[in-house]
CSV table of C-alpha atoms and ligand atoms in Angstrom, one decimal:
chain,number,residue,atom,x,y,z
A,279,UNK,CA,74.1,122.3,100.5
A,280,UNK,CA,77.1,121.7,98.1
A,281,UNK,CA,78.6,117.9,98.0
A,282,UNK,CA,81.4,119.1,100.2
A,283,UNK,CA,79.2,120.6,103.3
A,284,UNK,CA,76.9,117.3,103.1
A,285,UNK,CA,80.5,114.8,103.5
A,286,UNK,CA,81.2,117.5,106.0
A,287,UNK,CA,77.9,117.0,107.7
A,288,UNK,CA,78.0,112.9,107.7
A,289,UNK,CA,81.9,113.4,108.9
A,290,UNK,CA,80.5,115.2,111.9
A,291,UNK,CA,77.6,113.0,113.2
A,292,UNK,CA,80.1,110.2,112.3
A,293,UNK,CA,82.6,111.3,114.8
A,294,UNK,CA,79.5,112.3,117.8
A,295,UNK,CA,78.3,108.7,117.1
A,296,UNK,CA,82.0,107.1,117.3
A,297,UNK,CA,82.5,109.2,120.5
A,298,UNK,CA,79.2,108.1,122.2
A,299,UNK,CA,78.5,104.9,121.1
A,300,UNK,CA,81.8,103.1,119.7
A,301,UNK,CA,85.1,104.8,121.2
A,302,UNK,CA,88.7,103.9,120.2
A,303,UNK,CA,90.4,102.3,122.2
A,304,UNK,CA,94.9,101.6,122.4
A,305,UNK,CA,94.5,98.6,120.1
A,306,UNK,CA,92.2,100.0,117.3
A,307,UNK,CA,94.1,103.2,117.5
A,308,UNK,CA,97.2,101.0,116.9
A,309,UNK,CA,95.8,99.3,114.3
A,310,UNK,CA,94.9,102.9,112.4
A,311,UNK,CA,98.4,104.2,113.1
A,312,UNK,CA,100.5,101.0,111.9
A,313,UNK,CA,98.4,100.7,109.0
A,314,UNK,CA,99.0,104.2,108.4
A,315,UNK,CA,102.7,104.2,108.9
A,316,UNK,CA,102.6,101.1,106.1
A,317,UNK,CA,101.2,103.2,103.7
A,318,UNK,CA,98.0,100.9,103.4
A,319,UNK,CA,95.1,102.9,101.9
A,320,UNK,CA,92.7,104.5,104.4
A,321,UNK,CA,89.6,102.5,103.4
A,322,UNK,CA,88.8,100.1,106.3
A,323,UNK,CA,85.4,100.5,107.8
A,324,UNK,CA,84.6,103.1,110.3
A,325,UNK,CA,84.3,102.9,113.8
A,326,UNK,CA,80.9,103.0,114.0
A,327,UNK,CA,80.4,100.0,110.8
A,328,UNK,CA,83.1,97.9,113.0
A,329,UNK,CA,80.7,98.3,116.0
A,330,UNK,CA,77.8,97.4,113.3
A,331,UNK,CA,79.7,94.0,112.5
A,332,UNK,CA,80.6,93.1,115.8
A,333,UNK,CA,77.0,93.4,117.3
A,334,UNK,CA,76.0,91.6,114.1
A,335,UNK,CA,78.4,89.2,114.8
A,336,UNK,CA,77.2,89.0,118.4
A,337,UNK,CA,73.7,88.5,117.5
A,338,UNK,CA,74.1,85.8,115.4
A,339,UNK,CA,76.1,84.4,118.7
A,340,UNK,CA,78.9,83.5,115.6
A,341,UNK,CA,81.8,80.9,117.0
A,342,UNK,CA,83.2,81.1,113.2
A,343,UNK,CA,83.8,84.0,111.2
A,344,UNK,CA,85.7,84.2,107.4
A,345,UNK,CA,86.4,87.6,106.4
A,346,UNK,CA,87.5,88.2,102.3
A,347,UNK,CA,89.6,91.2,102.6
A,348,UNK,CA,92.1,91.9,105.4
A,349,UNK,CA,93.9,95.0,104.8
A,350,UNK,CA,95.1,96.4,108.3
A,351,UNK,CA,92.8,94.0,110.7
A,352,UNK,CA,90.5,97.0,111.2
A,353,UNK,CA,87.3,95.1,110.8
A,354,UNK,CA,88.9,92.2,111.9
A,355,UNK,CA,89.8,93.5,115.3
A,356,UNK,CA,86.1,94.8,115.5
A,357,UNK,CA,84.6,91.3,114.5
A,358,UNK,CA,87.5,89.0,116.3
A,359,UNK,CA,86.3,90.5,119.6
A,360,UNK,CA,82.8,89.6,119.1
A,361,UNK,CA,83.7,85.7,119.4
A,362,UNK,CA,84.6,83.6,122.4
A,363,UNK,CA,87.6,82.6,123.5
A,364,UNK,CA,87.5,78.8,121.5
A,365,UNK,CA,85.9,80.9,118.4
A,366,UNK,CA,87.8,81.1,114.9
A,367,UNK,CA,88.2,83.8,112.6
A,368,UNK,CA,89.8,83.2,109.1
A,369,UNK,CA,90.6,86.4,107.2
A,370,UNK,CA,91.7,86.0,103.4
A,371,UNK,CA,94.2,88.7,102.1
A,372,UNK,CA,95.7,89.2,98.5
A,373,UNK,CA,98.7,92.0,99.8
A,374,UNK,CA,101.5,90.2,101.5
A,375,UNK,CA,102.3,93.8,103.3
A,376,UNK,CA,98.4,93.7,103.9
A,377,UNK,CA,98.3,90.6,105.5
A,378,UNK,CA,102.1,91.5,107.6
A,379,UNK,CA,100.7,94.7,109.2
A,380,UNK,CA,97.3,92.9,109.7
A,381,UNK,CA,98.9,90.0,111.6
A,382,UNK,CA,100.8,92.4,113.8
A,383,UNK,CA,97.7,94.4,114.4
A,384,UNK,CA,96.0,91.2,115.8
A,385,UNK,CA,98.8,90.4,118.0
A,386,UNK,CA,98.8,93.7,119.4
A,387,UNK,CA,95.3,93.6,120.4
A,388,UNK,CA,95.5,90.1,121.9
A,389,UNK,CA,93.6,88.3,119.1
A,390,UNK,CA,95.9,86.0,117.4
A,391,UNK,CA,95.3,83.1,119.1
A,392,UNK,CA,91.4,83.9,117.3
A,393,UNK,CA,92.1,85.7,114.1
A,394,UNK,CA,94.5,83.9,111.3
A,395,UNK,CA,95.5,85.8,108.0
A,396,UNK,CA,95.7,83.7,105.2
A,397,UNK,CA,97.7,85.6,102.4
A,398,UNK,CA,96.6,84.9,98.8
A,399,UNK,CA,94.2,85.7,96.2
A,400,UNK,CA,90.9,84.5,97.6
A,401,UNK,CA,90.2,82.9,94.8
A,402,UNK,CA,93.0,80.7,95.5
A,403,UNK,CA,92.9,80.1,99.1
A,404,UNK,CA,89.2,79.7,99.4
A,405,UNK,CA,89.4,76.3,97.5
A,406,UNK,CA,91.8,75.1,99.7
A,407,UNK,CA,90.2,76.5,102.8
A,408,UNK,CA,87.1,74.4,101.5
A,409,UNK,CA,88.9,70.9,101.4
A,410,UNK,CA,90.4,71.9,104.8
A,411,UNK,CA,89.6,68.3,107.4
A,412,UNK,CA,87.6,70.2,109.8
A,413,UNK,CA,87.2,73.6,107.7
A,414,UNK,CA,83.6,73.4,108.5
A,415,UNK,CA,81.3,76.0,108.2
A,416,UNK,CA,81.0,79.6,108.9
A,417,UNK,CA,78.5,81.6,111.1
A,418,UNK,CA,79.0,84.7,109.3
A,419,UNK,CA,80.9,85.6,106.5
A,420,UNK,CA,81.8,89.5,105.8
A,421,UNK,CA,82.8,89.9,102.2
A,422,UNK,CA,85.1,93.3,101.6
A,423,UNK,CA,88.1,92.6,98.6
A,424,UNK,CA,88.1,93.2,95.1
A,425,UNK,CA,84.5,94.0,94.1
A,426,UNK,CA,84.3,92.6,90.7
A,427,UNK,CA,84.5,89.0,92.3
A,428,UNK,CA,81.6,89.7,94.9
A,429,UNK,CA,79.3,87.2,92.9
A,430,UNK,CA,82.6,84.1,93.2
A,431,UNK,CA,82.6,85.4,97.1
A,432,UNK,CA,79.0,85.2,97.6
A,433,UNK,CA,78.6,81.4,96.3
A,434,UNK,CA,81.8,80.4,98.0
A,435,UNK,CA,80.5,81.8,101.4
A,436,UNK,CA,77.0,80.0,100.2
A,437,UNK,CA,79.3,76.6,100.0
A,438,UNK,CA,81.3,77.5,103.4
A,439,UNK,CA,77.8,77.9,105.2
A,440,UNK,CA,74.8,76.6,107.0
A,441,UNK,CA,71.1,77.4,107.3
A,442,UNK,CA,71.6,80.5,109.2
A,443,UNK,CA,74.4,81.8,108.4
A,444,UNK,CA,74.9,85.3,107.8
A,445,UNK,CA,76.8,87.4,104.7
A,446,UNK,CA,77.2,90.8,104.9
A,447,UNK,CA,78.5,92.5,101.8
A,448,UNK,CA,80.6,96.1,102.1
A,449,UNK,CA,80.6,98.9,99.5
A,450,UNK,CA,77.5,97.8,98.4
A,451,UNK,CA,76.1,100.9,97.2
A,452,UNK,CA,79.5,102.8,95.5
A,453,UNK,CA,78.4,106.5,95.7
A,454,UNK,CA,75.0,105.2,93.9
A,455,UNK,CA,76.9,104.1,90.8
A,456,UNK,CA,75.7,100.6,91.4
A,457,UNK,CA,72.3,101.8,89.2
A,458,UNK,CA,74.5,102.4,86.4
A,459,UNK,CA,73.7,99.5,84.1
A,460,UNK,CA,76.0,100.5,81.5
A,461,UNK,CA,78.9,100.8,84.0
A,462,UNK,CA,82.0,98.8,82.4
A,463,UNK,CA,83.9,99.1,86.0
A,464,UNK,CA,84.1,95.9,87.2
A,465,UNK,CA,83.5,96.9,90.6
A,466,UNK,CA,80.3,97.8,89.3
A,467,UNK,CA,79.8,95.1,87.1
A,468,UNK,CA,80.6,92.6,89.9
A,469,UNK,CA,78.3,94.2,92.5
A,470,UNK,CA,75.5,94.2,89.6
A,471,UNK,CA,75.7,90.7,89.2
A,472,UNK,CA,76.0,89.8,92.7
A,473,UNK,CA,72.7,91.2,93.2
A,474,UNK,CA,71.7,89.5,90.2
A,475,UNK,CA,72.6,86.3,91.7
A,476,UNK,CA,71.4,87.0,95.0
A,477,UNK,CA,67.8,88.0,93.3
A,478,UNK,CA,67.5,84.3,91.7
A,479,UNK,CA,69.2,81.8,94.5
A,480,UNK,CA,66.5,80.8,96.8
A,481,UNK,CA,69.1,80.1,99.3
A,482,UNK,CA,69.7,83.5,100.4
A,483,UNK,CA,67.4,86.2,101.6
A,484,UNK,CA,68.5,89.3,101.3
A,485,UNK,CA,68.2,93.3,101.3
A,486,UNK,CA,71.0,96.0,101.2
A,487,UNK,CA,70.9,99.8,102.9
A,488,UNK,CA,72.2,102.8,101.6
A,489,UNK,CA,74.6,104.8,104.2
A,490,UNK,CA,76.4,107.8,104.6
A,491,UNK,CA,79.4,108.7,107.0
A,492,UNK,CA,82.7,109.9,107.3
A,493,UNK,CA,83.7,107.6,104.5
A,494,UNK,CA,81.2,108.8,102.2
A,495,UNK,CA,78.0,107.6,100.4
A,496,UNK,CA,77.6,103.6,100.1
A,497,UNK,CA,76.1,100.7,101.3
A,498,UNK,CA,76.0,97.3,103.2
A,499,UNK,CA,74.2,94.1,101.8
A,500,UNK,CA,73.3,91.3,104.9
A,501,UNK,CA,72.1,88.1,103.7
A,502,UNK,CA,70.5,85.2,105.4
A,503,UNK,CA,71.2,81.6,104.2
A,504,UNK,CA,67.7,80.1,104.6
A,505,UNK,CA,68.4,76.5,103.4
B,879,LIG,N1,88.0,94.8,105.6
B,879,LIG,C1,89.0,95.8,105.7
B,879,LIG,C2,89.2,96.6,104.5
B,879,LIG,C3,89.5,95.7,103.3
B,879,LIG,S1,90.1,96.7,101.9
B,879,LIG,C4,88.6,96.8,106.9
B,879,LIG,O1,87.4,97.2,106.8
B,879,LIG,O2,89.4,97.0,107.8
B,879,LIG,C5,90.2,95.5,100.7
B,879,LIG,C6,91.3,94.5,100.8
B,879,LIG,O3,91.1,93.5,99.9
B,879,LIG,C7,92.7,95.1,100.5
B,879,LIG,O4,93.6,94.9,101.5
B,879,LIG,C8,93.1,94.3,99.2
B,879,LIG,O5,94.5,94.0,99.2
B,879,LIG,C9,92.3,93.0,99.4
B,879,LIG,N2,92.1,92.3,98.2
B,879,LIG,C10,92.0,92.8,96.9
B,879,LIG,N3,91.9,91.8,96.0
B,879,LIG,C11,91.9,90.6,96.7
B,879,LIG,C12,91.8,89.2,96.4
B,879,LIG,N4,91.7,88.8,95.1
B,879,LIG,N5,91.9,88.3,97.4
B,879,LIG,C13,92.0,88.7,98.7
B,879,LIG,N6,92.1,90.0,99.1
B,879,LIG,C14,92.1,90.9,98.1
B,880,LIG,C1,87.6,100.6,98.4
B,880,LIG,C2,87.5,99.4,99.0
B,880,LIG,C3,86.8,99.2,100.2
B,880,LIG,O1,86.6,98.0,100.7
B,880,LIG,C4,86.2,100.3,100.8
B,880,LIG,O2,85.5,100.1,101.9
B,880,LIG,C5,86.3,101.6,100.2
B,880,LIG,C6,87.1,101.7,99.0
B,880,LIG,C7,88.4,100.8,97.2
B,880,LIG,O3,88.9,99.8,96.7
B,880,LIG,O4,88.5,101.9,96.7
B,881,LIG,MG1,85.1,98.0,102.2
């Protein structure tokens, strides 16, 4: 099969998965449509990785959630909904048109009493988050900005948690350009050394998958803070 009939292929059992197992509903759909409408890029996770992280997020019975990378609220809506009605949900966005569409998103779906955008580089606001009275710690942390500051992300969600907590990484994989040790894109460069970091930190257990789907060929890291 050429490249094209094999992303036609994973498009297909995409959508019979999505249908059975995770269906749209008004608010997602809303979300899709409004982000859409903005002219945000189309690169949120898909229906069936938003069910992923909100089972995740439901098994690791999570009452605090920080997400690094907003866009629309996609993932957000999908992860917000796994927490209870007293849980928190921080989500760190760079694009102030990002974070506006996201923010109405939320509202729409009857999460923003849960889910707060904080606009910013996350380099930025994650300092501040940290000195927060009462900031505490996170359950799980899901990690999905600018790649080439994945390792700065993984050791500030390392600082923001506890024995137990759970970080899942997105666009782990890139199309398999991650193996590409000469790579001078810093995406690449930044995922190298996050794995780098997360081989020698004794703190974190981890292992990464390879996936395919309607959004093409790439990956998800989960990590486990033991201690
Ligand atoms: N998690 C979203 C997709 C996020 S796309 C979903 O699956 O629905 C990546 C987002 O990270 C973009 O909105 C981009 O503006 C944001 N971003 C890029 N650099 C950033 C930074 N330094 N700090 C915070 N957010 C950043
Ligand atoms: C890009 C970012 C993402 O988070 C993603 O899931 C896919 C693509 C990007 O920056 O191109
Ligand atoms: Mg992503």
């Amino acid at each position: 099969m050429t490249q094209e009939q094999f992303q036609d292929q994973w498009t297909a059992v995409d959508s019979y998965l999505t249908d059975q197992l995770a269906p749209a509903d008004e608010a997602l759909n809303a979300a899709l449509a409004a982000s859409d409408a903005a002219g945000l890029p189309p690169i949120q996770v898909t229906p069936n990785q938003g069910k992923l992280l909100s089972l995740l997020a439901q098994m690791q019975d999570a009452r605090t959630i920080l997400e690094i990378g907003t866009l629309g609220g996609y993932s957000t809506i999908w992860l917000a909904r796994a927490l209870p009605e007293n849980g928190r949900l921080i989500s760190l966005e760079y694009n102030p048109v990002h974070a506006e569409v996201a923010r109405a998103n939320l509202a729409r779906a009857g999460l923003d009493k849960i889910a707060e955008v904080r606009t910013g580089a996350a380099l930025q606001t994650l300092p501040k988050l940290a000195t927060e009275p009462g900031a505490g710690t996170f359950d799980l942390v899901f990690i999905d900005a600018d790649k080439q500051n994945n390792p700065s992300y993984v050791e500030w969600a390392l600082k923001l948690s506890r024995p137990g907590s759970v970080i899942i990484v997105d666009n782990a994989i890139r199309g398999g350009t991650v193996v590409d040790a000469d790579s001078t894109d810093p995406a690449i460069v930044g995922t190298r050394q996050m794995y780098e970091l997360l081989a020698r930190e004794p703190r974190l257990d981890a292992t990464a998958v390879q996936t395919v789907g309607a959004k093409g060929y790439d990956g998800f890291l989960l990590a486990r803070v033991v201690a």
